[in-house]
Amino acid sequence: MKPSFSDIDLYPVISTSGENPEEPVRILRELLKTDIKVVQLREKKQTKTERARLAEVFRKMTLAKNVLLIINDDIDIALDSSADGVHLGNDDMPLKEARKLAPNLIIGKSCHSVEEALAAEAEGASYINIGPIFKTPTKEGMNPVGLDLISEVKKITSLPFTVMGGIDKNNLKDVVSAGAKRVAMVRGFIGKDIPKKTAELYQVYRTALKEYLLKGETS
């Protein structure tokens, strides 16, 4: 049985250089050996045809492991591949329009402020993503929003929210301690030894979450 989005913890976002068209599949294959509950396909360097092909492959692989599949940016590919959801940025299809096209789809929305988070909730988002928390090469030219925005968003929305941007093993504890239960990462899930890296990330995450909850906070 697939998890609900509110149940997810670590959120791998697969985004490669595009030099090796099979690299995303390799990464996913390794991730599916771990405890992940969701994965996002975010291949910016490939053509729409190539992304659609990857989405079909990802869908078959994730279904076999009861893992949620989110497609970045492209609602057409999400619907055609029977993915569980789509993640929209500020330059993508308007959220209201996407919700009309796909009333039952998980729709995530990138937000960079409390105001944007409130607007996304009002327009029908299933979840919101806050970021970039720290400086990151995947969001060149964008200023980090910082850890304080995590607690601010937690106070004003009932939606599940994820955080992303410059997060790695070294600062993961800080992000969880600030109130983030769902943490999205690109660089934490690339290269060699992905199952080992993921297990190490989960160890840091679970320890930090336990400490956070022991302080009387809610997840």
mmCIF file of C-alpha atoms in Angstrom:
data_model
loop_
_atom_site.group_PDB
_atom_site.id
_atom_site.type_symbol
_atom_site.label_atom_id
_atom_site.label_comp_id
_atom_site.label_asym_id
_atom_site.label_seq_id
_atom_site.Cartn_x
_atom_site.Cartn_y
_atom_site.Cartn_z
ATOM 1 C CA MET A 1 0.000 0.000 0.000
ATOM 2 C CA LYS A 2 1.393 3.390 -1.007
ATOM 3 C CA PRO A 3 1.879 5.990 1.741
ATOM 4 C CA SER A 4 -0.004 9.260 1.882
ATOM 5 C CA PHE A 5 2.069 12.353 1.244
ATOM 6 C CA SER A 6 1.727 13.457 4.857
ATOM 7 C CA ASP A 7 3.610 10.295 5.893
ATOM 8 C CA ILE A 8 6.781 10.972 3.932
ATOM 9 C CA ASP A 9 10.096 11.898 5.526
ATOM 10 C CA LEU A 10 13.121 12.119 3.236
ATOM 11 C CA TYR A 11 12.191 13.155 -0.298
ATOM 12 C CA PRO A 12 14.752 12.328 -3.021
ATOM 13 C CA VAL A 13 14.641 14.605 -6.054
ATOM 14 C CA ILE A 14 16.399 12.994 -9.016
ATOM 15 C CA SER A 15 18.024 15.734 -11.073
ATOM 16 C CA THR A 16 21.146 14.849 -13.076
ATOM 17 C CA SER A 17 23.442 16.585 -15.550
ATOM 18 C CA GLY A 18 21.714 14.829 -18.449
ATOM 19 C CA GLU A 19 25.000 13.490 -19.824
ATOM 20 C CA ASN A 20 24.002 9.880 -19.155
ATOM 21 C CA PRO A 21 20.313 9.299 -19.988
ATOM 22 C CA GLU A 22 20.258 6.119 -17.891
ATOM 23 C CA GLU A 23 21.691 7.723 -14.749
ATOM 24 C CA PRO A 24 18.249 8.677 -13.339
ATOM 25 C CA VAL A 25 17.128 5.045 -13.616
ATOM 26 C CA ARG A 26 20.280 3.857 -11.864
ATOM 27 C CA ILE A 27 19.712 6.292 -9.012
ATOM 28 C CA LEU A 28 16.088 5.245 -8.653
ATOM 29 C CA ARG A 29 17.012 1.564 -8.677
ATOM 30 C CA GLU A 30 19.408 2.173 -5.779
ATOM 31 C CA LEU A 31 16.921 4.331 -3.883
ATOM 32 C CA LEU A 32 14.266 1.636 -4.091
ATOM 33 C CA LYS A 33 16.528 -0.561 -1.963
ATOM 34 C CA THR A 34 16.053 1.894 0.925
ATOM 35 C CA ASP A 35 13.222 3.193 3.136
ATOM 36 C CA ILE A 36 12.121 6.046 0.884
ATOM 37 C CA LYS A 37 8.392 6.602 0.411
ATOM 38 C CA VAL A 38 8.444 9.145 -2.425
ATOM 39 C CA VAL A 39 10.661 10.267 -5.284
ATOM 40 C CA GLN A 40 10.512 13.227 -7.663
ATOM 41 C CA LEU A 41 11.676 13.090 -11.279
ATOM 42 C CA ARG A 42 13.278 16.462 -12.078
ATOM 43 C CA GLU A 43 15.343 16.107 -15.239
ATOM 44 C CA LYS A 44 15.811 19.654 -16.547
ATOM 45 C CA LYS A 45 18.452 18.810 -19.164
ATOM 46 C CA GLN A 46 16.454 16.240 -21.136
ATOM 47 C CA THR A 47 13.823 16.764 -23.827
ATOM 48 C CA LYS A 48 10.138 16.328 -23.102
ATOM 49 C CA THR A 49 10.170 13.057 -25.045
ATOM 50 C CA GLU A 50 13.058 11.780 -22.942
ATOM 51 C CA ARG A 51 11.369 12.911 -19.718
ATOM 52 C CA ALA A 52 8.147 11.180 -20.747
ATOM 53 C CA ARG A 53 10.050 7.951 -21.382
ATOM 54 C CA LEU A 54 11.748 8.214 -18.006
ATOM 55 C CA ALA A 55 8.416 8.861 -16.302
ATOM 56 C CA GLU A 56 7.000 5.630 -17.713
ATOM 57 C CA VAL A 57 10.022 3.680 -16.463
ATOM 58 C CA PHE A 58 9.882 5.397 -13.074
ATOM 59 C CA ARG A 59 6.171 4.643 -12.766
ATOM 60 C CA LYS A 60 6.679 0.909 -13.260
ATOM 61 C CA MET A 61 9.567 0.807 -10.816
ATOM 62 C CA THR A 62 7.890 2.856 -8.092
ATOM 63 C CA LEU A 63 4.602 0.972 -8.340
ATOM 64 C CA ALA A 64 6.446 -2.277 -7.689
ATOM 65 C CA LYS A 65 7.722 -0.831 -4.393
ATOM 66 C CA ASN A 66 4.639 1.204 -3.365
ATOM 67 C CA VAL A 67 6.600 4.448 -3.628
ATOM 68 C CA LEU A 68 4.933 7.729 -4.600
ATOM 69 C CA LEU A 69 6.094 9.303 -7.869
ATOM 70 C CA ILE A 70 6.019 13.072 -8.346
ATOM 71 C CA ILE A 71 6.866 14.664 -11.718
ATOM 72 C CA ASN A 72 8.517 18.074 -11.712
ATOM 73 C CA ASP A 73 6.955 20.896 -13.751
ATOM 74 C CA ASP A 74 4.991 18.960 -16.373
ATOM 75 C CA ILE A 75 1.403 18.010 -15.577
ATOM 76 C CA ASP A 76 0.950 16.371 -19.003
ATOM 77 C CA ILE A 77 3.744 13.903 -18.301
ATOM 78 C CA ALA A 78 2.407 13.344 -14.799
ATOM 79 C CA LEU A 79 -1.049 12.465 -16.117
ATOM 80 C CA ASP A 80 0.159 10.417 -19.093
ATOM 81 C CA SER A 81 2.441 8.305 -16.903
ATOM 82 C CA SER A 82 -0.183 7.886 -14.145
ATOM 83 C CA ALA A 83 2.202 9.455 -11.646
ATOM 84 C CA ASP A 84 0.885 10.254 -8.191
ATOM 85 C CA GLY A 85 1.590 13.945 -8.459
ATOM 86 C CA VAL A 86 3.246 16.956 -10.025
ATOM 87 C CA HIS A 87 5.415 19.660 -8.497
ATOM 88 C CA LEU A 88 4.961 23.188 -9.839
ATOM 89 C CA GLY A 89 7.329 26.141 -9.699
ATOM 90 C CA ASN A 90 6.517 29.797 -10.226
ATOM 91 C CA ASP A 91 7.166 29.536 -13.976
ATOM 92 C CA ASP A 92 4.948 26.494 -14.518
ATOM 93 C CA MET A 93 1.218 26.080 -15.093
ATOM 94 C CA PRO A 94 -0.858 28.122 -12.606
ATOM 95 C CA LEU A 95 -1.906 26.042 -9.631
ATOM 96 C CA LYS A 96 -5.626 26.735 -10.057
ATOM 97 C CA GLU A 97 -5.502 25.548 -13.668
ATOM 98 C CA ALA A 98 -3.577 22.423 -12.715
ATOM 99 C CA ARG A 99 -6.097 21.586 -10.010
ATOM 100 C CA LYS A 100 -8.969 21.864 -12.507
ATOM 101 C CA LEU A 101 -7.189 19.497 -14.893
ATOM 102 C CA ALA A 102 -6.317 16.999 -12.182
ATOM 103 C CA PRO A 103 -8.625 17.186 -9.160
ATOM 104 C CA ASN A 104 -7.210 14.010 -7.607
ATOM 105 C CA LEU A 105 -3.518 14.544 -8.305
ATOM 106 C CA ILE A 106 -1.018 15.398 -5.571
ATOM 107 C CA ILE A 107 0.069 18.916 -6.498
ATOM 108 C CA GLY A 108 3.058 20.508 -4.822
ATOM 109 C CA LYS A 109 3.967 24.167 -5.117
ATOM 110 C CA SER A 110 7.315 25.883 -4.586
ATOM 111 C CA CYS A 111 7.062 28.813 -2.166
ATOM 112 C CA HIS A 112 9.597 31.319 -0.918
ATOM 113 C CA SER A 113 7.579 33.258 1.664
ATOM 114 C CA VAL A 114 4.657 33.004 4.066
ATOM 115 C CA GLU A 115 2.516 34.918 1.585
ATOM 116 C CA GLU A 116 3.232 32.462 -1.221
ATOM 117 C CA ALA A 117 2.517 29.535 1.097
ATOM 118 C CA LEU A 118 -0.878 30.957 2.045
ATOM 119 C CA ALA A 119 -1.714 31.608 -1.608
ATOM 120 C CA ALA A 120 -0.761 28.063 -2.596
ATOM 121 C CA GLU A 121 -2.975 26.614 0.111
ATOM 122 C CA ALA A 122 -5.903 28.780 -1.014
ATOM 123 C CA GLU A 123 -5.427 27.721 -4.651
ATOM 124 C CA GLY A 124 -5.601 24.004 -3.918
ATOM 125 C CA ALA A 125 -2.054 22.779 -3.330
ATOM 126 C CA SER A 126 -1.693 19.346 -1.740
ATOM 127 C CA TYR A 127 1.633 20.335 -0.240
ATOM 128 C CA ILE A 128 4.055 23.239 -0.399
ATOM 129 C CA ASN A 129 7.824 23.310 -0.663
ATOM 130 C CA ILE A 130 9.817 25.959 1.181
ATOM 131 C CA GLY A 131 13.208 26.939 -0.116
ATOM 132 C CA PRO A 132 15.938 27.291 -0.868
ATOM 133 C CA ILE A 133 16.756 26.990 2.830
ATOM 134 C CA PHE A 134 20.478 27.350 2.161
ATOM 135 C CA LYS A 135 22.465 28.462 -0.870
ATOM 136 C CA THR A 136 22.379 25.795 -3.583
ATOM 137 C CA PRO A 137 23.669 25.400 -7.158
ATOM 138 C CA THR A 138 20.278 24.025 -8.234
ATOM 139 C CA LYS A 139 18.713 27.459 -7.566
ATOM 140 C CA GLU A 140 21.285 29.888 -8.899
ATOM 141 C CA GLY A 141 20.455 33.537 -8.334
ATOM 142 C CA MET A 142 17.978 32.861 -5.529
ATOM 143 C CA ASN A 143 18.672 34.057 -2.011
ATOM 144 C CA PRO A 144 18.260 31.465 0.761
ATOM 145 C CA VAL A 145 15.074 31.863 2.797
ATOM 146 C CA GLY A 146 16.740 30.544 5.961
ATOM 147 C CA LEU A 147 15.637 28.293 8.798
ATOM 148 C CA ASP A 148 13.265 30.844 10.360
ATOM 149 C CA LEU A 149 10.779 30.492 7.508
ATOM 150 C CA ILE A 150 10.246 26.839 8.453
ATOM 151 C CA SER A 151 8.736 27.684 11.839
ATOM 152 C CA GLU A 152 6.770 30.578 10.342
ATOM 153 C CA VAL A 153 5.154 28.374 7.694
ATOM 154 C CA LYS A 154 4.471 25.648 10.243
ATOM 155 C CA LYS A 155 2.368 28.138 12.214
ATOM 156 C CA ILE A 156 0.191 29.339 9.348
ATOM 157 C CA THR A 157 -0.664 26.275 7.258
ATOM 158 C CA SER A 158 -2.305 22.936 7.864
ATOM 159 C CA LEU A 159 -0.832 21.537 4.638
ATOM 160 C CA PRO A 160 2.085 19.110 4.632
ATOM 161 C CA PHE A 161 5.209 21.009 3.639
ATOM 162 C CA THR A 162 8.642 20.028 2.441
ATOM 163 C CA VAL A 163 11.891 21.964 2.625
ATOM 164 C CA MET A 164 14.687 21.985 0.078
ATOM 165 C CA GLY A 165 17.823 23.778 -0.996
ATOM 166 C CA GLY A 166 21.410 23.211 0.086
ATOM 167 C CA ILE A 167 20.458 20.514 2.585
ATOM 168 C CA ASP A 168 22.917 17.700 3.233
ATOM 169 C CA LYS A 169 24.033 15.325 5.961
ATOM 170 C CA ASN A 170 25.867 18.126 7.775
ATOM 171 C CA ASN A 171 22.906 20.492 8.179
ATOM 172 C CA LEU A 172 19.993 18.030 8.099
ATOM 173 C CA LYS A 173 19.717 18.089 11.901
ATOM 174 C CA ASP A 174 19.370 21.899 11.858
ATOM 175 C CA VAL A 175 16.511 21.693 9.373
ATOM 176 C CA VAL A 176 14.607 19.062 11.361
ATOM 177 C CA SER A 177 15.237 20.945 14.616
ATOM 178 C CA ALA A 178 13.644 24.003 13.001
ATOM 179 C CA GLY A 179 10.416 22.034 12.488
ATOM 180 C CA ALA A 180 10.750 20.338 9.105
ATOM 181 C CA LYS A 181 9.390 16.790 8.982
ATOM 182 C CA ARG A 182 9.674 16.317 5.201
ATOM 183 C CA VAL A 183 13.070 17.066 3.699
ATOM 184 C CA ALA A 184 13.781 17.115 -0.046
ATOM 185 C CA MET A 185 17.305 16.767 -1.399
ATOM 186 C CA VAL A 186 19.090 16.353 -4.717
ATOM 187 C CA ARG A 187 22.772 16.026 -3.815
ATOM 188 C CA GLY A 188 22.189 13.674 -0.903
ATOM 189 C CA PHE A 189 21.059 10.950 -3.284
ATOM 190 C CA ILE A 190 23.636 10.958 -6.086
ATOM 191 C CA GLY A 191 26.933 9.245 -6.829
ATOM 192 C CA LYS A 192 28.021 5.881 -5.529
ATOM 193 C CA ASP A 193 26.812 3.930 -2.478
ATOM 194 C CA ILE A 194 23.338 5.491 -2.546
ATOM 195 C CA PRO A 195 21.780 2.914 -0.163
ATOM 196 C CA LYS A 196 24.563 3.559 2.360
ATOM 197 C CA LYS A 197 24.260 7.340 2.003
ATOM 198 C CA THR A 198 20.492 7.114 2.391
ATOM 199 C CA ALA A 199 20.784 4.965 5.520
ATOM 200 C CA GLU A 200 23.151 7.542 7.023
ATOM 201 C CA LEU A 201 20.746 10.360 6.182
ATOM 202 C CA TYR A 202 17.887 8.449 7.795
ATOM 203 C CA GLN A 203 19.949 7.938 10.939
ATOM 204 C CA VAL A 204 20.605 11.670 11.237
ATOM 205 C CA TYR A 205 16.991 12.479 10.375
ATOM 206 C CA ARG A 206 15.393 10.059 12.834
ATOM 207 C CA THR A 207 17.671 11.081 15.687
ATOM 208 C CA ALA A 208 16.939 14.761 15.070
ATOM 209 C CA LEU A 209 13.184 14.172 14.788
ATOM 210 C CA LYS A 210 13.139 12.174 18.023
ATOM 211 C CA GLU A 211 14.955 14.983 19.847
ATOM 212 C CA TYR A 212 12.566 17.543 18.358
ATOM 213 C CA LEU A 213 9.487 15.598 19.481
ATOM 214 C CA LEU A 214 10.928 15.017 22.962
ATOM 215 C CA LYS A 215 10.968 18.792 23.395
ATOM 216 C CA GLY A 216 7.185 18.700 23.112
ATOM 217 C CA GLU A 217 6.990 19.911 19.538
ATOM 218 C CA THR A 218 4.585 18.390 17.018
ATOM 219 C CA SER A 219 5.559 16.939 13.660
#
